[in-house]
Amino acid sequence: MSSAHSAGAAGQDGDDGAAGDFAAPARPPGILAPVVMAEPTNYPSAKARLLWTIGAALFWAFPVAGLLVWGFVASAWSTWPFQAAAAAVVVFAATNIAVVPAWRWRVHRWEVGAEAVYTRTGWFTQERRIAPITRIQTVDTARGPLDRMLGLSTVTVTTASAAGPVTIHALDQAVADQVVAELTAIAARNKGDAT
Amino acid sequence: MTAPNDGWERLDARMLLIHPFATAVKLLPALIGVVILGSRSTGPVPMLLLVVAVVLIGGALRWLTTRYRVGQDNIELKTGLVQRKLLSIPRNRVRSVDIEAGPLHRLLGLAVLKIGTGQTETATSSSKFELNALRASTVPALRTALLAHTEHAPALESGPPREGARAAGTGTEIGGWSASWVRYAPLSASGLIAIAAVFAFLMQFGAVTERLFSSDVLADEAGSLTIATGALIVTGIAAALLVASSVLAVAQYLIVYGAFTLVDSGRVLHVSHGLLTKRQRALDRARLRGTTLHQPLALRLAGGAKLSAIMTGSKVGDATSSLLLPQAPLRQAHQVMGAVLHDRTLVTVPLRRHPRAALRRRFVRALWPVAALAATLSILTLRGTTVPTWSWLLLAPLAVAGAALAVDRYRGLGHATTHGWLITSQGSLLRRRDTLATDGVIGWTVRQTFFQRRAGLATLIAATPAGNGAYQVVDLAADDAWALAQAVTSRFGNTWVRAAC
C-alpha cells in the first residue's frame, strides 16, 4: 500500500462537505502492493487421517451394502445398470477412503494468532478462513463418537456473520481444550457485541 | 406479573372489525371448499354460519387477550387465551420500527407497528413483535420514542450531522420518485413470478389440471402438430405470457411502490411507499454498512437499476426490508446511492477487471451444456436414432447466447477498494454492485476450487453481520485476493500475511 496518488473519480466531488471526512489519501482503486499470504502454522492431530479414513469407510459401507442387497436379491450381477453403479461406487469409495484423507492432510492447517483465527481446509475446493479475535462471538467444541474414540475434538468459532464459522478440524483433545480456553479468555476481554 | 392495567394497553378496538375480515380472506380457499362440500350433504348455510361465528369470536378473543406495555426498560406483548404468552424486548435492543397500513387499516385510521430486534435467524411468528393495530396518529410518536436510544449510537457515516434535519420526520426528499418509472416494471421477473404463483395455486386444485392435461382435444392436437404450427403456438403462448406478466408487473409496481418517498433526515433514512398498503420504514444510518445496486439484464439494457441498503440486523434474504429505490433510472439510482453513502465518488469508482482466466471460466461454464447437448445428439445419430432437425438448429443460437452470456458475465466482474469501502460487482442476468463499508467486514474466506487453483484464481468472500452476511469478489487473481483482504482490513493485524519483497 505504498503508492498514493489521487483517484481519477475524485475530481467530480461536488458533495456538500460530507465526503471531506475521508481524509486518508485516495489510493488508485485496485492497485495494491503485492501481498503473499502466509500459511497457518499448525497441523491437525496426527490421528486426523485415521479419523477421515474411518469416517469415509463408514459412509461408503452403506452404498456397498445397498449394492450387495441389490445383487443378491435381484441376481443382477451381470446386468449393466448394476455394473455401472458398482463401478461408480468403487471408484468414489476408493478415492474417498484412500486418496482424500491424505489430500486433506496436505491442506488442513490452523493457527490462533494474536489478532486472528486462521484456518485452511478442504481438498478439492480449498478455503482459507480468517476471523479476527475481536469479532468472535462463540467458541464451540464438538466430539462425535469417532472423535471420542480417537481422543479428538473439533473447534468451531462463530462470528456475527451468516457467512459461516471458522472450524478447526480434528485436534487432539488437549490441544482443543487449550485453544478454547485461550479464545474464550481473549473474547471475554473484548467489549462490544462483535458486530 | 404486574397487576392488570398497570400500564398495559389494548390494541385499538376497531380491530374487532378488521380481524374477522382478515381471517375471512385467509380462509377463502377453505370457505370455497365448505361451500362446495357442504352442498353435497347438509347444504352450505349451517356450515357457513358456523365458520362466521368462529371467526367473529376468534377476533373478539384476540382483541380481548392481547395487551401491550411500553415500559421504562422493556416493551412487552401479552397474547393468547389458553396458552398465555409474554413477549418482552429490552428497549435498547429495538433496532427497527416499521409501520404498515393496508387499505382496510387506512380506511379506519389504523396502522400496524412492527418491531425488529435484528435477529438474523428466520424469526418465527411467535417471536415477532407486531402491534396490529394502533391508532395511526399515535404511531409516529411511539416509533420516535422506541428509536430514541439509537440517537446517540455512533454512526458509521462520518459525515457531519445535517443541522436542522435531526428531528425525525424532517429532512430532504432524495428519492425523487416519479410515476413514469413504472416503465421499468415489466423488465423484472415480478410479473412472471406472479403468474407462476397463480399457476401454482391452480395446480393445488388437482381437478383443474387433470381436466387440462387429459383432455382428448389436447392429445389429438399434439399428435398432428407440424413444426410451423408448433412454433406458432409456442410464440403465441410466449407473447401472451409477456403481455400478462407486463400488465401484472406494472400493477404490482404501482401498488407496492406507488408514492415512493425516501427522506434523509441525517441520522435516519425514512422510506415510505405503497398505494394500497402503505409501508413506512426507518433505516438507521448507524446500522448502514453500504448499498447494493441491482441491475438485472433487461433492466440494465433499458438503463434502469434498483438500489437496496446493506443493513446490520436485517433478516437475511429479506430484500424488501432494506429497499432504497425500486426500479428507477440508473442516473437516479446513482444519485440516491451517492446521497445515502455521503460520497458521490463511490458511484463512479472504476473497477479493476479480473484476469483473462476468469473469462475462460465463464466460457467453459456457459458452453459446456451446449457441448454436452451436441455430444448427446451426435451419439444418438451415430447409433441410428433419428434426431429431429430442429434440435440441431437449436444448437447454434444456444451457443451464441451462451457465449454472449459468458462475455457479459466477465464484463460484470470487478472490484475496487477506496478509503473505507470495498466495491465488488458480478453477474449478468442478475448484475449487482455491492459497496460495503470496510468497518463492516468481520472475516474473510478465500475459496479456491481445483479449477480455480489451476487458473490462478480465487473467490474472496467478505463476511459481515449486515445484509446477505457475505459479499463475494468472484474469480480475482489469487495473489490479489490476499492483497485486497489485507488492504481492506489492515486492522486485523498481519499475522497471516507477509509483504512480498
PDB file of N, CA and C in Angstrom, chain B residues 354-420:
ATOM      1  N   HIS B 354     -10.985  -8.408 -13.833  1.00  0.00           N
ATOM      2  CA  HIS B 354     -10.390  -9.652 -13.363  1.00  0.00           C
ATOM      3  C   HIS B 354      -9.615 -10.311 -14.498  1.00  0.00           C
ATOM      4  N   PRO B 355      -8.697 -11.237 -14.176  1.00  0.00           N
ATOM      5  CA  PRO B 355      -7.811 -11.788 -15.205  1.00  0.00           C
ATOM      6  C   PRO B 355      -8.568 -12.492 -16.328  1.00  0.00           C
ATOM      7  N   ARG B 356      -7.869 -12.676 -17.465  1.00  0.00           N
ATOM      8  CA  ARG B 356      -8.483 -13.341 -18.616  1.00  0.00           C
ATOM      9  C   ARG B 356      -8.931 -14.752 -18.266  1.00  0.00           C
ATOM     10  N   ALA B 357      -8.221 -15.375 -17.319  1.00  0.00           N
ATOM     11  CA  ALA B 357      -8.597 -16.736 -16.918  1.00  0.00           C
ATOM     12  C   ALA B 357     -10.039 -16.769 -16.434  1.00  0.00           C
ATOM     13  N   ALA B 358     -10.496 -15.666 -15.862  1.00  0.00           N
ATOM     14  CA  ALA B 358     -11.884 -15.598 -15.393  1.00  0.00           C
ATOM     15  C   ALA B 358     -12.841 -15.651 -16.584  1.00  0.00           C
ATOM     16  N   LEU B 359     -12.452 -15.000 -17.692  1.00  0.00           N
ATOM     17  CA  LEU B 359     -13.271 -15.040 -18.911  1.00  0.00           C
ATOM     18  C   LEU B 359     -13.362 -16.479 -19.424  1.00  0.00           C
ATOM     19  N   ARG B 360     -12.209 -17.167 -19.380  1.00  0.00           N
ATOM     20  CA  ARG B 360     -12.182 -18.556 -19.838  1.00  0.00           C
ATOM     21  C   ARG B 360     -13.149 -19.401 -19.007  1.00  0.00           C
ATOM     22  N   ARG B 361     -13.113 -19.190 -17.694  1.00  0.00           N
ATOM     23  CA  ARG B 361     -14.020 -19.946 -16.830  1.00  0.00           C
ATOM     24  C   ARG B 361     -15.473 -19.657 -17.158  1.00  0.00           C
ATOM     25  N   ARG B 362     -15.779 -18.395 -17.473  1.00  0.00           N
ATOM     26  CA  ARG B 362     -17.153 -18.036 -17.820  1.00  0.00           C
ATOM     27  C   ARG B 362     -17.574 -18.768 -19.094  1.00  0.00           C
ATOM     28  N   PHE B 363     -16.626 -18.832 -20.087  1.00  0.00           N
ATOM     29  CA  PHE B 363     -16.940 -19.515 -21.340  1.00  0.00           C
ATOM     30  C   PHE B 363     -17.192 -20.996 -21.097  1.00  0.00           C
ATOM     31  N   VAL B 364     -16.310 -21.622 -20.316  1.00  0.00           N
ATOM     32  CA  VAL B 364     -16.476 -23.056 -20.050  1.00  0.00           C
ATOM     33  C   VAL B 364     -17.830 -23.320 -19.411  1.00  0.00           C
ATOM     34  N   ARG B 365     -18.178 -22.504 -18.439  1.00  0.00           N
ATOM     35  CA  ARG B 365     -19.443 -22.723 -17.732  1.00  0.00           C
ATOM     36  C   ARG B 365     -20.642 -22.519 -18.637  1.00  0.00           C
ATOM     37  N   ALA B 366     -20.566 -21.515 -19.525  1.00  0.00           N
ATOM     38  CA  ALA B 366     -21.724 -21.212 -20.360  1.00  0.00           C
ATOM     39  C   ALA B 366     -21.852 -22.208 -21.503  1.00  0.00           C
ATOM     40  N   LEU B 367     -20.722 -22.760 -21.958  1.00  0.00           N
ATOM     41  CA  LEU B 367     -20.771 -23.554 -23.186  1.00  0.00           C
ATOM     42  C   LEU B 367     -20.772 -25.056 -22.976  1.00  0.00           C
ATOM     43  N   TRP B 368     -20.376 -25.533 -21.762  1.00  0.00           N
ATOM     44  CA  TRP B 368     -20.335 -26.991 -21.659  1.00  0.00           C
ATOM     45  C   TRP B 368     -21.706 -27.640 -21.767  1.00  0.00           C
ATOM     46  N   PRO B 369     -22.797 -27.011 -21.303  1.00  0.00           N
ATOM     47  CA  PRO B 369     -24.092 -27.658 -21.518  1.00  0.00           C
ATOM     48  C   PRO B 369     -24.413 -27.807 -23.007  1.00  0.00           C
ATOM     49  N   VAL B 370     -24.037 -26.785 -23.801  1.00  0.00           N
ATOM     50  CA  VAL B 370     -24.276 -26.852 -25.241  1.00  0.00           C
ATOM     51  C   VAL B 370     -23.448 -27.974 -25.841  1.00  0.00           C
ATOM     52  N   ALA B 371     -22.170 -28.068 -25.400  1.00  0.00           N
ATOM     53  CA  ALA B 371     -21.293 -29.125 -25.910  1.00  0.00           C
ATOM     54  C   ALA B 371     -21.850 -30.496 -25.540  1.00  0.00           C
ATOM     55  N   ALA B 372     -22.352 -30.612 -24.308  1.00  0.00           N
ATOM     56  CA  ALA B 372     -22.906 -31.892 -23.866  1.00  0.00           C
ATOM     57  C   ALA B 372     -24.116 -32.262 -24.716  1.00  0.00           C
ATOM     58  N   LEU B 373     -24.938 -31.254 -25.032  1.00  0.00           N
ATOM     59  CA  LEU B 373     -26.106 -31.487 -25.865  1.00  0.00           C
ATOM     60  C   LEU B 373     -25.689 -31.955 -27.253  1.00  0.00           C
ATOM     61  N   ALA B 374     -24.684 -31.269 -27.808  1.00  0.00           N
ATOM     62  CA  ALA B 374     -24.194 -31.637 -29.136  1.00  0.00           C
ATOM     63  C   ALA B 374     -23.665 -33.058 -29.126  1.00  0.00           C
ATOM     64  N   ALA B 375     -22.915 -33.410 -28.064  1.00  0.00           N
ATOM     65  CA  ALA B 375     -22.351 -34.756 -27.975  1.00  0.00           C
ATOM     66  C   ALA B 375     -23.466 -35.793 -27.910  1.00  0.00           C
ATOM     67  N   THR B 376     -24.493 -35.502 -27.107  1.00  0.00           N
ATOM     68  CA  THR B 376     -25.615 -36.434 -26.982  1.00  0.00           C
ATOM     69  C   THR B 376     -26.284 -36.645 -28.332  1.00  0.00           C
ATOM     70  N   LEU B 377     -26.522 -35.534 -29.046  1.00  0.00           N
ATOM     71  CA  LEU B 377     -27.173 -35.630 -30.358  1.00  0.00           C
ATOM     72  C   LEU B 377     -26.315 -36.456 -31.314  1.00  0.00           C
ATOM     73  N   SER B 378     -24.981 -36.216 -31.265  1.00  0.00           N
ATOM     74  CA  SER B 378     -24.083 -36.949 -32.164  1.00  0.00           C
ATOM     75  C   SER B 378     -24.161 -38.440 -31.882  1.00  0.00           C
ATOM     76  N   ILE B 379     -24.087 -38.797 -30.597  1.00  0.00           N
ATOM     77  CA  ILE B 379     -24.114 -40.216 -30.229  1.00  0.00           C
ATOM     78  C   ILE B 379     -25.416 -40.857 -30.698  1.00  0.00           C
ATOM     79  N   LEU B 380     -26.532 -40.136 -30.471  1.00  0.00           N
ATOM     80  CA  LEU B 380     -27.832 -40.654 -30.885  1.00  0.00           C
ATOM     81  C   LEU B 380     -27.855 -40.881 -32.392  1.00  0.00           C
ATOM     82  N   THR B 381     -27.314 -39.912 -33.147  1.00  0.00           N
ATOM     83  CA  THR B 381     -27.307 -40.028 -34.600  1.00  0.00           C
ATOM     84  C   THR B 381     -26.454 -41.208 -35.039  1.00  0.00           C
ATOM     85  N   LEU B 382     -25.279 -41.349 -34.411  1.00  0.00           N
ATOM     86  CA  LEU B 382     -24.369 -42.431 -34.780  1.00  0.00           C
ATOM     87  C   LEU B 382     -24.997 -43.800 -34.503  1.00  0.00           C
ATOM     88  N   ARG B 383     -25.806 -43.874 -33.442  1.00  0.00           N
ATOM     89  CA  ARG B 383     -26.438 -45.148 -33.104  1.00  0.00           C
ATOM     90  C   ARG B 383     -27.677 -45.407 -33.941  1.00  0.00           C
ATOM     91  N   GLY B 384     -27.970 -44.491 -34.869  1.00  0.00           N
ATOM     92  CA  GLY B 384     -29.050 -44.755 -35.809  1.00  0.00           C
ATOM     93  C   GLY B 384     -30.391 -44.177 -35.400  1.00  0.00           C
ATOM     94  N   THR B 385     -30.465 -43.511 -34.234  1.00  0.00           N
ATOM     95  CA  THR B 385     -31.724 -42.886 -33.851  1.00  0.00           C
ATOM     96  C   THR B 385     -31.932 -41.641 -34.706  1.00  0.00           C
ATOM     97  N   THR B 386     -33.136 -41.427 -35.165  1.00  0.00           N
ATOM     98  CA  THR B 386     -33.381 -40.210 -35.933  1.00  0.00           C
ATOM     99  C   THR B 386     -33.616 -39.051 -34.961  1.00  0.00           C
ATOM    100  N   VAL B 387     -32.796 -38.053 -35.133  1.00  0.00           N
ATOM    101  CA  VAL B 387     -32.893 -36.865 -34.290  1.00  0.00           C
ATOM    102  C   VAL B 387     -33.565 -35.769 -35.095  1.00  0.00           C
ATOM    103  N   PRO B 388     -34.602 -35.132 -34.545  1.00  0.00           N
ATOM    104  CA  PRO B 388     -35.271 -34.076 -35.324  1.00  0.00           C
ATOM    105  C   PRO B 388     -34.299 -32.961 -35.704  1.00  0.00           C
ATOM    106  N   THR B 389     -34.466 -32.448 -36.899  1.00  0.00           N
ATOM    107  CA  THR B 389     -33.527 -31.453 -37.428  1.00  0.00           C
ATOM    108  C   THR B 389     -33.495 -30.202 -36.560  1.00  0.00           C
ATOM    109  N   TRP B 390     -34.675 -29.829 -36.026  1.00  0.00           N
ATOM    110  CA  TRP B 390     -34.710 -28.566 -35.291  1.00  0.00           C
ATOM    111  C   TRP B 390     -33.836 -28.603 -34.053  1.00  0.00           C
ATOM    112  N   SER B 391     -33.587 -29.815 -33.520  1.00  0.00           N
ATOM    113  CA  SER B 391     -32.744 -29.875 -32.328  1.00  0.00           C
ATOM    114  C   SER B 391     -31.299 -29.520 -32.677  1.00  0.00           C
ATOM    115  N   TRP B 392     -30.873 -29.860 -33.916  1.00  0.00           N
ATOM    116  CA  TRP B 392     -29.540 -29.441 -34.365  1.00  0.00           C
ATOM    117  C   TRP B 392     -29.522 -27.929 -34.573  1.00  0.00           C
ATOM    118  N   LEU B 393     -30.616 -27.419 -35.185  1.00  0.00           N
ATOM    119  CA  LEU B 393     -30.668 -25.981 -35.472  1.00  0.00           C
ATOM    120  C   LEU B 393     -30.659 -25.169 -34.186  1.00  0.00           C
ATOM    121  N   LEU B 394     -31.158 -25.789 -33.115  1.00  0.00           N
ATOM    122  CA  LEU B 394     -31.237 -25.090 -31.831  1.00  0.00           C
ATOM    123  C   LEU B 394     -29.849 -24.828 -31.251  1.00  0.00           C
ATOM    124  N   LEU B 395     -28.880 -25.698 -31.621  1.00  0.00           N
ATOM    125  CA  LEU B 395     -27.549 -25.611 -31.013  1.00  0.00           C
ATOM    126  C   LEU B 395     -26.884 -24.266 -31.268  1.00  0.00           C
ATOM    127  N   ALA B 396     -27.018 -23.761 -32.504  1.00  0.00           N
ATOM    128  CA  ALA B 396     -26.317 -22.524 -32.862  1.00  0.00           C
ATOM    129  C   ALA B 396     -26.759 -21.341 -31.999  1.00  0.00           C
ATOM    130  N   PRO B 397     -28.077 -21.044 -31.946  1.00  0.00           N
ATOM    131  CA  PRO B 397     -28.472 -19.918 -31.089  1.00  0.00           C
ATOM    132  C   PRO B 397     -28.114 -20.134 -29.627  1.00  0.00           C
ATOM    133  N   LEU B 398     -28.185 -21.386 -29.164  1.00  0.00           N
ATOM    134  CA  LEU B 398     -27.822 -21.658 -27.769  1.00  0.00           C
ATOM    135  C   LEU B 398     -26.355 -21.317 -27.529  1.00  0.00           C
ATOM    136  N   ALA B 399     -25.502 -21.714 -28.481  1.00  0.00           N
ATOM    137  CA  ALA B 399     -24.074 -21.447 -28.330  1.00  0.00           C
ATOM    138  C   ALA B 399     -23.802 -19.950 -28.343  1.00  0.00           C
ATOM    139  N   VAL B 400     -24.479 -19.241 -29.273  1.00  0.00           N
ATOM    140  CA  VAL B 400     -24.274 -17.793 -29.361  1.00  0.00           C
ATOM    141  C   VAL B 400     -24.728 -17.118 -28.066  1.00  0.00           C
ATOM    142  N   ALA B 401     -25.909 -17.533 -27.589  1.00  0.00           N
ATOM    143  CA  ALA B 401     -26.421 -16.938 -26.352  1.00  0.00           C
ATOM    144  C   ALA B 401     -25.485 -17.237 -25.192  1.00  0.00           C
ATOM    145  N   GLY B 402     -24.977 -18.477 -25.149  1.00  0.00           N
ATOM    146  CA  GLY B 402     -24.050 -18.856 -24.094  1.00  0.00           C
ATOM    147  C   GLY B 402     -22.796 -18.008 -24.110  1.00  0.00           C
ATOM    148  N   ALA B 403     -22.252 -17.818 -25.316  1.00  0.00           N
ATOM    149  CA  ALA B 403     -21.026 -17.022 -25.447  1.00  0.00           C
ATOM    150  C   ALA B 403     -21.278 -15.579 -25.028  1.00  0.00           C
ATOM    151  N   ALA B 404     -22.416 -15.040 -25.461  1.00  0.00           N
ATOM    152  CA  ALA B 404     -22.742 -13.655 -25.100  1.00  0.00           C
ATOM    153  C   ALA B 404     -22.877 -13.526 -23.585  1.00  0.00           C
ATOM    154  N   LEU B 405     -23.520 -14.523 -22.992  1.00  0.00           N
ATOM    155  CA  LEU B 405     -23.694 -14.512 -21.540  1.00  0.00           C
ATOM    156  C   LEU B 405     -22.333 -14.548 -20.844  1.00  0.00           C
ATOM    157  N   ALA B 406     -21.436 -15.397 -21.386  1.00  0.00           N
ATOM    158  CA  ALA B 406     -20.110 -15.534 -20.779  1.00  0.00           C
ATOM    159  C   ALA B 406     -19.372 -14.200 -20.814  1.00  0.00           C
ATOM    160  N   VAL B 407     -19.411 -13.542 -21.989  1.00  0.00           N
ATOM    161  CA  VAL B 407     -18.701 -12.273 -22.120  1.00  0.00           C
ATOM    162  C   VAL B 407     -19.301 -11.238 -21.174  1.00  0.00           C
ATOM    163  N   ASP B 408     -20.628 -11.205 -21.111  1.00  0.00           N
ATOM    164  CA  ASP B 408     -21.262 -10.206 -20.256  1.00  0.00           C
ATOM    165  C   ASP B 408     -20.987 -10.492 -18.786  1.00  0.00           C
ATOM    166  N   ARG B 409     -20.970 -11.783 -18.451  1.00  0.00           N
ATOM    167  CA  ARG B 409     -20.667 -12.121 -17.059  1.00  0.00           C
ATOM    168  C   ARG B 409     -19.244 -11.698 -16.705  1.00  0.00           C
ATOM    169  N   TYR B 410     -18.335 -11.872 -17.661  1.00  0.00           N
ATOM    170  CA  TYR B 410     -16.959 -11.454 -17.407  1.00  0.00           C
ATOM    171  C   TYR B 410     -16.874  -9.937 -17.270  1.00  0.00           C
ATOM    172  N   ARG B 411     -17.592  -9.235 -18.152  1.00  0.00           N
ATOM    173  CA  ARG B 411     -17.574  -7.766 -18.075  1.00  0.00           C
ATOM    174  C   ARG B 411     -18.171  -7.278 -16.752  1.00  0.00           C
ATOM    175  N   GLY B 412     -19.012  -8.097 -16.166  1.00  0.00           N
ATOM    176  CA  GLY B 412     -19.621  -7.714 -14.896  1.00  0.00           C
ATOM    177  C   GLY B 412     -18.683  -7.864 -13.713  1.00  0.00           C
ATOM    178  N   LEU B 413     -17.633  -8.675 -13.888  1.00  0.00           N
ATOM    179  CA  LEU B 413     -16.724  -8.918 -12.767  1.00  0.00           C
ATOM    180  C   LEU B 413     -15.828  -7.716 -12.534  1.00  0.00           C
ATOM    181  N   GLY B 414     -15.662  -7.350 -11.294  1.00  0.00           N
ATOM    182  CA  GLY B 414     -14.740  -6.272 -10.981  1.00  0.00           C
ATOM    183  C   GLY B 414     -14.749  -5.978  -9.504  1.00  0.00           C
ATOM    184  N   HIS B 415     -13.681  -5.337  -9.054  1.00  0.00           N
ATOM    185  CA  HIS B 415     -13.645  -4.950  -7.651  1.00  0.00           C
ATOM    186  C   HIS B 415     -12.779  -3.707  -7.505  1.00  0.00           C
ATOM    187  N   ALA B 416     -12.947  -3.028  -6.403  1.00  0.00           N
ATOM    188  CA  ALA B 416     -12.124  -1.868  -6.103  1.00  0.00           C
ATOM    189  C   ALA B 416     -12.149  -1.656  -4.607  1.00  0.00           C
ATOM    190  N   THR B 417     -11.145  -0.985  -4.112  1.00  0.00           N
ATOM    191  CA  THR B 417     -11.180  -0.586  -2.720  1.00  0.00           C
ATOM    192  C   THR B 417     -10.710   0.860  -2.628  1.00  0.00           C
ATOM    193  N   THR B 418     -11.504   1.653  -1.953  1.00  0.00           N
ATOM    194  CA  THR B 418     -11.142   3.048  -1.744  1.00  0.00           C
ATOM    195  C   THR B 418     -11.385   3.382  -0.288  1.00  0.00           C
ATOM    196  N   HIS B 419     -10.730   4.415   0.175  1.00  0.00           N
ATOM    197  CA  HIS B 419     -10.915   4.914   1.531  1.00  0.00           C
ATOM    198  C   HIS B 419     -12.169   4.402   2.251  1.00  0.00           C
ATOM    199  N   GLY B 420     -12.076   3.248   2.850  1.00  0.00           N
ATOM    200  CA  GLY B 420     -13.159   2.790   3.708  1.00  0.00           C
ATOM    201  C   GLY B 420     -14.230   1.953   3.040  1.00  0.00           C
TER     202      GLY B 420
END
